[in-house]
Amino acid sequence: MQAANSVSRLTDLLNEFYFNVKVQNLTRATTLYKQLEDSYDEFEANHQLQTQFNVVLFGYALLNVDFEKAQDLLEKIEPVKQLLDDQWCYRFYLFKGLHSIICNSDFNDARTSFEVAEQRLGSIDDEIERAEYDYKMAFMYYHLEDTLHSVQYITKALETFRDKLEYNKKIASCELILGLNSIDMKQYEQAEEQFYRVLDYANQIGDNSLKSNALHNLGLLYASQNKASAAVHWLVKSLSARKEVHYITAYLLSRENYKLGNKEDASEWLQKGIESCNNYGNNEYLVRFKLLEAYYENYGTSNFKTVYEEGIAYFHKEKLWRYVDEYSEQLASYYRQQELYKEAAEYYALASNARNKICQSEGLN
Amino acid sequence: MKKIKTTLVVLGLGLLAVLIFSFSQNFAPQQKNAEREGLVTGVSAWALDFNQVFDSSQNR
């Protein structure tokens, strides 16, 4: 009887721990983690509970940005995952998908995990949890540039959230994804309306993070239409609503200022962006900043060629084919202008090869 | 005897096909995904902006 009570108490604590990890309430999650750790002896006697505990710890490690611990836990859970029932299996694969996104920026791998989670979605009674799953899928498909699936999932999530008054912020977040998909579909007016709605809502509730994201996306919307002045206007507003400089906003600001011929401003944002990349440990954008600078400051010099060749080699090594395509094409075009046709052909071939890799990868998944 | 030989050849070819298939899967082109330029809240808080994870109301 006492053992049954103990299992029931631990199960309740585990469910509460999971919920708080999921909604990213780090303070409450840490309190629950400490309580559960005190009961570790009881877990050791029950392998199923221990595995469930490890699943939530896995998510907690991701939330704490402790990737080494997350990797350790993943390796611990994998061989015993058959101990998990459908509901816990769903939770495990949900975190595994997030792990692929956060640690490896690997959205294809994330998709595989989320699809396994989806097979267990039927065991989840909570319709909000199902809607949140749809939201994550929409986010992932946006990153995979699969607009159709992203819109399908976000529409499904919106249908659930729209009925619930207390999920207004989630509705606004859905609108952000819808707006970004509208940009991808070149539905610029629709995107503008969607971002303005989010902006109005963010102003109403005084949410600076949401406001900054909406403003950034408005900047991206105008940049996508080659309206550099308007883009700069919204991007600057986005950063003034944020405590720190976001490297993507700084990248767009630098690029759009270069397009306008405002070299001084462009260079200033470039330096700020590099600083932000160093703070976040983001190499991808660090290289992009160097390439941007080389393109606008040193075009035609030997430094330009060196920076571009090194940058392309880096993206090739990292298998970031979209960037290999984009920058190889730019370098090839430069060589063609210089009438260096052999080099131009080499980089056009590299760009073409990168596009094939993207197509092959899409076809295989 | 001839029948056994034929069976072994067929099995061998089948095994070879399976090996070639799994080999090609292991070397299937992989790609990491370049970060998109749009900003989203929620999941991106997990992935991109760790300052936001301290806000417990983030998901609502």
Tab-separated table of C-alpha atoms in Angstrom:
chain	number	residue	atom	x	y	z
A	1	MET	CA	0.000	0.000	0.000
A	2	GLN	CA	2.824	2.346	0.994
A	3	ALA	CA	4.741	1.448	-2.190
A	4	ALA	CA	1.650	2.192	-4.328
A	5	ASN	CA	1.269	5.582	-2.605
A	6	SER	CA	4.895	6.331	-3.222
A	7	VAL	CA	4.614	5.492	-6.952
A	8	SER	CA	1.472	7.603	-7.255
A	9	ARG	CA	3.162	10.560	-5.501
A	10	LEU	CA	6.236	10.281	-7.719
A	11	THR	CA	4.096	9.998	-10.864
A	12	ASP	CA	2.245	13.188	-9.917
A	13	LEU	CA	5.525	14.976	-9.243
A	14	LEU	CA	6.965	13.737	-12.537
A	15	ASN	CA	3.919	14.961	-14.471
A	16	GLU	CA	4.176	18.355	-12.796
A	17	PHE	CA	7.925	18.461	-13.497
A	18	TYR	CA	7.247	17.622	-17.172
A	19	PHE	CA	4.576	20.318	-17.448
A	20	ASN	CA	6.890	22.990	-16.028
A	21	VAL	CA	9.783	21.966	-18.266
A	22	LYS	CA	7.435	22.074	-21.238
A	23	VAL	CA	6.165	25.582	-20.484
A	24	GLN	CA	9.763	26.608	-19.719
A	25	ASN	CA	9.065	27.593	-16.112
A	26	LEU	CA	12.639	27.101	-15.004
A	27	THR	CA	12.139	28.246	-11.385
A	28	ARG	CA	9.315	25.818	-10.637
A	29	ALA	CA	11.001	23.058	-12.649
A	30	THR	CA	14.181	23.444	-10.558
A	31	THR	CA	12.206	23.193	-7.303
A	32	LEU	CA	10.500	20.019	-8.535
A	33	TYR	CA	13.803	18.611	-9.767
A	34	LYS	CA	15.285	18.987	-6.269
A	35	GLN	CA	12.246	17.294	-4.693
A	36	LEU	CA	12.486	14.407	-7.151
A	37	GLU	CA	16.221	14.057	-6.690
A	38	ASP	CA	15.654	13.537	-2.967
A	39	SER	CA	13.506	10.520	-3.903
A	40	TYR	CA	16.135	9.041	-6.209
A	41	ASP	CA	16.395	5.831	-4.119
A	42	GLU	CA	12.734	5.135	-4.839
A	43	PHE	CA	13.359	5.579	-8.562
A	44	GLU	CA	16.190	3.089	-8.541
A	45	ALA	CA	13.755	0.400	-7.419
A	46	ASN	CA	11.413	1.133	-10.323
A	47	HIS	CA	13.022	1.117	-13.801
A	48	GLN	CA	9.932	2.465	-15.510
A	49	LEU	CA	9.721	5.497	-13.223
A	50	GLN	CA	13.464	5.987	-13.497
A	51	THR	CA	13.238	6.107	-17.299
A	52	GLN	CA	10.325	8.553	-17.109
A	53	PHE	CA	12.388	10.701	-14.739
A	54	ASN	CA	15.287	10.611	-17.211
A	55	VAL	CA	12.947	11.752	-20.013
A	56	VAL	CA	11.974	14.891	-18.088
A	57	LEU	CA	15.596	15.397	-16.998
A	58	PHE	CA	16.502	15.289	-20.703
A	59	GLY	CA	14.093	18.166	-21.407
A	60	TYR	CA	15.276	19.965	-18.260
A	61	ALA	CA	18.916	19.705	-19.416
A	62	LEU	CA	17.917	21.285	-22.768
A	63	LEU	CA	16.123	24.064	-20.911
A	64	ASN	CA	19.264	24.622	-18.811
A	65	VAL	CA	21.394	24.701	-21.988
A	66	ASP	CA	23.368	21.754	-20.544
A	67	PHE	CA	23.913	19.927	-23.845
A	68	GLU	CA	26.477	17.470	-22.478
A	69	LYS	CA	24.016	16.237	-19.845
A	70	ALA	CA	21.255	16.133	-22.470
A	71	GLN	CA	23.424	13.914	-24.684
A	72	ASP	CA	24.247	11.607	-21.721
A	73	LEU	CA	20.552	11.259	-20.879
A	74	LEU	CA	19.635	10.598	-24.489
A	75	GLU	CA	22.151	7.745	-24.583
A	76	LYS	CA	20.737	6.397	-21.299
A	77	ILE	CA	17.114	6.481	-22.452
A	78	GLU	CA	17.556	5.077	-25.992
A	79	PRO	CA	18.342	1.443	-24.960
A	80	VAL	CA	15.409	1.271	-22.480
A	81	LYS	CA	12.811	3.353	-24.331
A	82	GLN	CA	10.562	0.268	-24.652
A	83	LEU	CA	9.778	0.804	-20.945
A	84	LEU	CA	7.915	3.981	-21.874
A	85	ASP	CA	4.186	3.919	-22.502
A	86	ASP	CA	2.700	5.898	-25.408
A	87	GLN	CA	2.341	9.112	-23.437
A	88	TRP	CA	5.951	9.042	-22.189
A	89	CYS	CA	7.198	7.901	-25.556
A	90	TYR	CA	5.506	10.986	-27.055
A	91	ARG	CA	7.259	13.190	-24.490
A	92	PHE	CA	10.632	11.551	-25.169
A	93	TYR	CA	10.437	12.032	-28.936
A	94	LEU	CA	9.222	15.600	-28.494
A	95	PHE	CA	12.355	16.439	-26.490
A	96	LYS	CA	14.505	14.417	-28.884
A	97	GLY	CA	13.235	16.566	-31.763
A	98	LEU	CA	13.973	19.739	-29.813
A	99	HIS	CA	17.427	18.331	-29.011
A	100	SER	CA	18.147	17.944	-32.750
A	101	ILE	CA	17.065	21.541	-33.362
A	102	ILE	CA	18.894	23.118	-30.444
A	103	CYS	CA	22.140	21.117	-30.430
A	104	ASN	CA	22.623	20.323	-34.108
A	105	SER	CA	20.317	22.719	-36.029
A	106	ASP	CA	19.222	19.515	-37.730
A	107	PHE	CA	15.570	20.005	-38.656
A	108	ASN	CA	15.472	16.843	-40.786
A	109	ASP	CA	16.434	14.739	-37.789
A	110	ALA	CA	13.928	16.710	-35.693
A	111	ARG	CA	11.239	15.885	-38.227
A	112	THR	CA	11.939	12.146	-37.855
A	113	SER	CA	11.563	12.400	-34.051
A	114	PHE	CA	8.450	14.574	-34.230
A	115	GLU	CA	6.869	12.117	-36.643
A	116	VAL	CA	7.420	9.266	-34.165
A	117	ALA	CA	5.901	11.501	-31.470
A	118	GLU	CA	2.935	12.164	-33.760
A	119	GLN	CA	2.161	8.430	-33.930
A	120	ARG	CA	1.642	8.570	-30.125
A	121	LEU	CA	-0.334	11.806	-30.183
A	122	GLY	CA	-3.571	9.814	-29.897
A	123	SER	CA	-2.615	8.928	-26.329
A	124	ILE	CA	-2.577	12.615	-25.356
A	125	ASP	CA	-5.949	13.734	-23.992
A	126	ASP	CA	-4.988	17.358	-23.557
A	127	GLU	CA	-6.013	19.273	-26.688
A	128	ILE	CA	-3.676	22.158	-25.797
A	129	GLU	CA	-0.733	19.767	-25.751
A	130	ARG	CA	-1.811	18.519	-29.193
A	131	ALA	CA	-2.096	22.096	-30.444
A	132	GLU	CA	1.355	22.877	-29.059
A	133	TYR	CA	2.676	19.887	-30.944
A	134	ASP	CA	1.109	21.273	-34.141
A	135	TYR	CA	2.736	24.631	-33.393
A	136	LYS	CA	6.178	22.994	-33.072
A	137	MET	CA	5.645	21.129	-36.339
A	138	ALA	CA	4.671	24.381	-38.084
A	139	PHE	CA	7.803	26.038	-36.722
A	140	MET	CA	9.963	23.139	-37.910
A	141	TYR	CA	8.419	23.109	-41.392
A	142	TYR	CA	8.955	26.870	-41.675
A	143	HIS	CA	12.645	26.200	-41.063
A	144	LEU	CA	12.609	23.396	-43.611
A	145	GLU	CA	11.027	25.862	-46.072
A	146	ASP	CA	8.084	23.495	-46.456
A	147	THR	CA	5.398	26.191	-46.549
A	148	LEU	CA	2.447	23.930	-47.287
A	149	HIS	CA	2.987	21.715	-44.217
A	150	SER	CA	3.843	24.683	-42.019
A	151	VAL	CA	0.563	26.408	-42.920
A	152	GLN	CA	-1.428	23.180	-42.445
A	153	TYR	CA	-0.065	22.627	-38.922
A	154	ILE	CA	-0.337	26.250	-37.818
A	155	THR	CA	-3.937	26.453	-39.047
A	156	LYS	CA	-4.750	23.347	-36.984
A	157	ALA	CA	-3.062	24.824	-33.901
A	158	LEU	CA	-4.893	28.135	-34.377
A	159	GLU	CA	-8.278	26.376	-34.505
A	160	THR	CA	-7.670	25.028	-30.982
A	161	PHE	CA	-6.099	28.160	-29.492
A	162	ARG	CA	-8.819	30.473	-30.924
A	163	ASP	CA	-11.420	28.856	-28.640
A	164	LYS	CA	-9.358	29.574	-25.534
A	165	LEU	CA	-9.220	33.130	-24.232
A	166	GLU	CA	-6.126	32.553	-22.099
A	167	TYR	CA	-4.072	31.510	-25.128
A	168	ASN	CA	-4.090	34.894	-26.870
A	169	LYS	CA	-0.324	35.093	-26.817
A	170	LYS	CA	-0.071	31.708	-28.446
A	171	ILE	CA	-2.498	32.927	-31.139
A	172	ALA	CA	-0.184	35.880	-31.764
A	173	SER	CA	2.798	33.503	-32.048
A	174	CYS	CA	0.827	31.444	-34.580
A	175	GLU	CA	0.154	34.625	-36.557
A	176	LEU	CA	3.912	35.263	-36.663
A	177	ILE	CA	4.489	31.866	-38.291
A	178	LEU	CA	1.581	32.465	-40.678
A	179	GLY	CA	3.067	35.848	-41.618
A	180	LEU	CA	6.494	34.324	-42.304
A	181	ASN	CA	4.886	31.674	-44.482
A	182	SER	CA	3.038	34.464	-46.300
A	183	ILE	CA	6.435	36.050	-47.079
A	184	ASP	CA	7.651	32.702	-48.447
A	185	MET	CA	4.520	32.587	-50.640
A	186	LYS	CA	5.105	36.224	-51.678
A	187	GLN	CA	1.729	37.161	-50.176
A	188	TYR	CA	3.196	40.395	-48.871
A	189	GLU	CA	-0.034	42.263	-48.060
A	190	GLN	CA	-1.331	39.322	-46.075
A	191	ALA	CA	1.978	39.058	-44.197
A	192	GLU	CA	1.856	42.764	-43.392
A	193	GLU	CA	-1.655	42.455	-41.917
A	194	GLN	CA	-0.627	39.419	-39.862
A	195	PHE	CA	2.459	41.136	-38.414
A	196	TYR	CA	0.484	44.332	-37.649
A	197	ARG	CA	-2.083	42.268	-35.737
A	198	VAL	CA	0.700	40.710	-33.648
A	199	LEU	CA	2.248	44.135	-33.098
A	200	ASP	CA	-1.084	45.582	-31.884
A	201	TYR	CA	-1.545	42.675	-29.502
A	202	ALA	CA	2.062	42.894	-28.222
A	203	ASN	CA	1.579	46.624	-27.559
A	204	GLN	CA	-1.718	45.918	-25.770
A	205	ILE	CA	-0.169	43.452	-23.340
A	206	GLY	CA	3.222	45.221	-23.200
A	207	ASP	CA	5.187	42.164	-24.352
A	208	ASN	CA	8.503	43.491	-25.651
A	209	SER	CA	9.845	40.155	-26.868
A	210	LEU	CA	6.776	39.505	-29.034
A	211	LYS	CA	6.780	43.140	-30.187
A	212	SER	CA	10.439	42.930	-31.190
A	213	ASN	CA	9.833	39.720	-33.175
A	214	ALA	CA	6.845	41.270	-34.997
A	215	LEU	CA	8.893	44.390	-35.832
A	216	HIS	CA	11.835	42.278	-37.014
A	217	ASN	CA	9.526	40.276	-39.281
A	218	LEU	CA	8.062	43.504	-40.708
A	219	GLY	CA	11.651	44.521	-41.515
A	220	LEU	CA	12.246	41.159	-43.160
A	221	LEU	CA	9.009	41.581	-45.135
A	222	TYR	CA	10.204	44.879	-46.665
A	223	ALA	CA	13.741	43.561	-47.202
A	224	SER	CA	12.203	40.631	-49.134
A	225	GLN	CA	10.545	43.183	-51.435
A	226	ASN	CA	13.767	45.163	-51.875
A	227	LYS	CA	12.354	48.087	-49.904
A	228	ALA	CA	15.536	48.752	-47.959
A	229	SER	CA	14.496	52.064	-46.319
A	230	ALA	CA	11.291	50.613	-44.908
A	231	ALA	CA	13.182	47.493	-43.805
A	232	VAL	CA	15.741	49.571	-41.900
A	233	HIS	CA	12.941	51.591	-40.244
A	234	TRP	CA	11.266	48.471	-38.756
A	235	LEU	CA	14.481	46.623	-37.939
A	236	VAL	CA	15.786	49.557	-35.886
A	237	LYS	CA	12.450	49.641	-34.023
A	238	SER	CA	12.757	45.901	-33.413
A	239	LEU	CA	16.118	46.299	-31.720
A	240	SER	CA	14.949	49.215	-29.608
A	241	ALA	CA	12.245	46.921	-28.159
A	242	ARG	CA	14.898	44.341	-27.213
A	243	LYS	CA	17.492	44.460	-24.454
A	244	GLU	CA	20.233	42.929	-26.587
A	245	VAL	CA	21.147	43.054	-30.265
A	246	HIS	CA	19.913	39.960	-32.104
A	247	TYR	CA	22.489	38.899	-34.699
A	248	ILE	CA	19.870	38.168	-37.400
A	249	THR	CA	18.320	41.633	-37.020
A	250	ALA	CA	21.809	43.177	-37.074
A	251	TYR	CA	22.676	41.169	-40.200
A	252	LEU	CA	19.579	42.423	-42.041
A	253	LEU	CA	20.207	45.984	-40.840
A	254	SER	CA	23.794	45.905	-42.070
A	255	ARG	CA	22.838	44.395	-45.439
A	256	GLU	CA	19.945	46.801	-46.073
A	257	ASN	CA	22.093	49.806	-45.085
A	258	TYR	CA	24.769	48.649	-47.527
A	259	LYS	CA	22.104	48.452	-50.235
A	260	LEU	CA	21.139	52.059	-49.443
A	261	GLY	CA	24.793	53.134	-49.611
A	262	ASN	CA	24.869	53.985	-45.873
A	263	LYS	CA	28.278	52.411	-45.353
A	264	GLU	CA	28.872	53.922	-41.927
A	265	ASP	CA	25.601	52.597	-40.451
A	266	ALA	CA	26.072	49.283	-42.216
A	267	SER	CA	29.523	48.880	-40.729
A	268	GLU	CA	28.260	49.812	-37.260
A	269	TRP	CA	25.528	47.137	-37.379
A	270	LEU	CA	28.011	44.665	-38.763
A	271	GLN	CA	30.285	45.143	-35.729
A	272	LYS	CA	27.333	44.873	-33.344
A	273	GLY	CA	26.177	41.714	-35.108
A	274	ILE	CA	29.615	40.132	-34.850
A	275	GLU	CA	29.638	40.927	-31.131
A	276	SER	CA	26.213	39.299	-30.752
A	277	CYS	CA	27.398	36.206	-32.662
A	278	ASN	CA	30.352	35.908	-30.316
A	279	ASN	CA	28.025	36.184	-27.306
A	280	TYR	CA	25.713	33.470	-28.670
A	281	GLY	CA	28.594	31.368	-30.034
A	282	ASN	CA	27.017	31.455	-33.496
A	283	ASN	CA	29.605	30.673	-36.191
A	284	GLU	CA	27.131	30.497	-39.073
A	285	TYR	CA	26.267	34.188	-38.871
A	286	LEU	CA	29.833	35.158	-37.975
A	287	VAL	CA	30.890	33.840	-41.387
A	288	ARG	CA	27.898	35.508	-43.045
A	289	PHE	CA	28.932	38.862	-41.539
A	290	LYS	CA	32.483	38.441	-42.882
A	291	LEU	CA	31.131	37.626	-46.339
A	292	LEU	CA	28.767	40.602	-46.239
A	293	GLU	CA	31.638	42.914	-45.325
A	294	ALA	CA	33.852	41.446	-48.075
A	295	TYR	CA	31.074	41.878	-50.653
A	296	TYR	CA	30.395	45.538	-49.893
A	297	GLU	CA	33.798	46.745	-48.662
A	298	ASN	CA	36.376	44.713	-50.587
A	299	TYR	CA	34.652	43.573	-53.795
A	300	GLY	CA	37.231	42.769	-56.445
A	301	THR	CA	40.233	42.631	-54.126
A	302	SER	CA	42.239	39.532	-53.271
A	303	ASN	CA	40.793	39.782	-49.763
A	304	PHE	CA	37.292	39.415	-51.244
A	305	LYS	CA	38.247	36.173	-53.015
A	306	THR	CA	40.004	34.741	-49.953
A	307	VAL	CA	37.125	35.533	-47.582
A	308	TYR	CA	34.586	34.082	-50.038
A	309	GLU	CA	36.585	30.923	-50.715
A	310	GLU	CA	37.100	30.322	-46.996
A	311	GLY	CA	33.454	31.071	-46.228
A	312	ILE	CA	32.185	28.703	-48.905
A	313	ALA	CA	34.586	26.000	-47.681
A	314	TYR	CA	33.215	26.472	-44.139
A	315	PHE	CA	29.574	26.157	-45.244
A	316	HIS	CA	30.509	23.134	-47.360
A	317	LYS	CA	32.140	21.463	-44.355
A	318	GLU	CA	29.067	22.241	-42.255
A	319	LYS	CA	26.764	20.953	-45.028
A	320	LEU	CA	24.870	24.267	-45.052
A	321	TRP	CA	23.972	23.835	-48.706
A	322	ARG	CA	21.692	26.871	-48.958
A	323	TYR	CA	24.640	29.135	-48.171
A	324	VAL	CA	27.019	27.134	-50.401
A	325	ASP	CA	24.567	27.774	-53.238
A	326	GLU	CA	24.106	31.493	-52.478
A	327	TYR	CA	27.752	32.441	-51.988
A	328	SER	CA	29.218	30.169	-54.691
A	329	GLU	CA	26.908	31.829	-57.189
A	330	GLN	CA	28.083	35.291	-56.068
A	331	LEU	CA	31.752	34.303	-56.369
A	332	ALA	CA	31.143	32.630	-59.746
A	333	SER	CA	29.473	35.797	-60.978
A	334	TYR	CA	32.494	37.829	-59.850
A	335	TYR	CA	34.881	35.477	-61.709
A	336	ARG	CA	32.695	35.703	-64.813
A	337	GLN	CA	32.915	39.522	-64.703
A	338	GLN	CA	36.702	39.182	-64.474
A	339	GLU	CA	36.556	36.828	-67.505
A	340	LEU	CA	38.083	34.060	-65.369
A	341	TYR	CA	35.789	31.462	-66.894
A	342	LYS	CA	37.462	28.348	-65.477
A	343	GLU	CA	37.048	29.600	-61.890
A	344	ALA	CA	33.519	30.829	-62.680
A	345	ALA	CA	32.560	27.382	-64.006
A	346	GLU	CA	33.989	25.745	-60.892
A	347	TYR	CA	31.845	27.851	-58.542
A	348	TYR	CA	28.709	27.619	-60.695
A	349	ALA	CA	29.174	23.842	-60.529
A	350	LEU	CA	29.537	24.028	-56.732
A	351	ALA	CA	26.310	26.067	-56.504
A	352	SER	CA	24.514	23.604	-58.744
A	353	ASN	CA	25.822	20.690	-56.688
A	354	ALA	CA	24.544	22.360	-53.483
A	355	ARG	CA	21.079	22.791	-55.021
A	356	ASN	CA	21.094	19.087	-55.944
A	357	LYS	CA	22.011	18.171	-52.365
A	358	ILE	CA	19.044	20.207	-51.097
A	359	CYS	CA	16.694	18.505	-53.597
A	360	GLN	CA	18.040	15.027	-52.774
A	361	SER	CA	17.687	15.656	-49.069
A	362	GLU	CA	14.081	16.870	-49.512
A	363	GLY	CA	13.286	13.830	-51.626
A	364	LEU	CA	14.650	11.400	-49.091
A	365	ASN	CA	12.642	12.716	-46.189
B	1	MET	CA	22.906	-29.737	-56.330
B	2	LYS	CA	22.214	-27.240	-59.131
B	3	LYS	CA	19.052	-26.126	-57.317
B	4	ILE	CA	21.016	-25.452	-54.125
B	5	LYS	CA	23.583	-23.445	-56.081
B	6	THR	CA	20.839	-21.357	-57.724
B	7	THR	CA	19.189	-20.763	-54.331
B	8	LEU	CA	22.527	-19.681	-52.840
B	9	VAL	CA	23.181	-17.296	-55.752
B	10	VAL	CA	19.691	-15.768	-55.391
B	11	LEU	CA	20.156	-15.408	-51.621
B	12	GLY	CA	23.608	-13.909	-52.162
B	13	LEU	CA	22.248	-11.382	-54.648
B	14	GLY	CA	19.409	-10.503	-52.261
B	15	LEU	CA	21.869	-9.968	-49.429
B	16	LEU	CA	24.056	-7.831	-51.686
B	17	ALA	CA	21.042	-5.698	-52.645
B	18	VAL	CA	20.190	-5.184	-48.946
B	19	LEU	CA	23.804	-4.245	-48.190
B	20	ILE	CA	23.960	-1.792	-51.101
B	21	PHE	CA	20.663	-0.223	-49.997
B	22	SER	CA	21.742	0.238	-46.365
B	23	PHE	CA	25.140	1.518	-47.524
B	24	SER	CA	23.491	4.106	-49.754
B	25	GLN	CA	21.207	5.150	-46.863
B	26	ASN	CA	24.232	5.677	-44.606
B	27	PHE	CA	25.770	7.924	-47.204
B	28	ALA	CA	22.562	9.674	-48.148
B	29	PRO	CA	23.203	13.401	-48.473
B	30	GLN	CA	22.724	15.137	-45.190
B	31	GLN	CA	22.256	18.796	-44.564
B	32	LYS	CA	22.106	21.021	-41.577
B	33	ASN	CA	19.532	23.713	-41.906
B	34	ALA	CA	20.588	27.281	-42.297
B	35	GLU	CA	18.821	29.470	-39.765
B	36	ARG	CA	15.816	31.233	-41.315
B	37	GLU	CA	15.743	34.995	-41.108
B	38	GLY	CA	12.263	35.255	-39.564
B	39	LEU	CA	11.852	35.327	-35.785
B	40	VAL	CA	9.247	33.196	-34.030
B	41	THR	CA	8.401	32.868	-30.336
B	42	GLY	CA	7.766	29.609	-28.504
B	43	VAL	CA	9.934	26.846	-29.878
B	44	SER	CA	12.490	29.367	-31.026
B	45	ALA	CA	12.850	30.330	-27.400
B	46	TRP	CA	14.280	26.840	-26.915
B	47	ALA	CA	16.444	27.079	-29.952
B	48	LEU	CA	17.521	30.633	-30.437
B	49	ASP	CA	16.968	32.953	-27.540
B	50	PHE	CA	17.904	31.444	-24.240
B	51	ASN	CA	17.124	34.632	-22.356
B	52	GLN	CA	13.456	33.999	-22.945
B	53	VAL	CA	13.348	30.623	-21.210
B	54	PHE	CA	13.244	32.355	-17.856
B	55	ASP	CA	9.844	33.772	-18.696
B	56	SER	CA	7.385	31.176	-17.477
B	57	SER	CA	4.481	32.850	-19.239
B	58	GLN	CA	6.239	32.495	-22.587
B	59	ASN	CA	3.985	29.764	-23.911
B	60	ARG	CA	0.699	31.446	-23.141
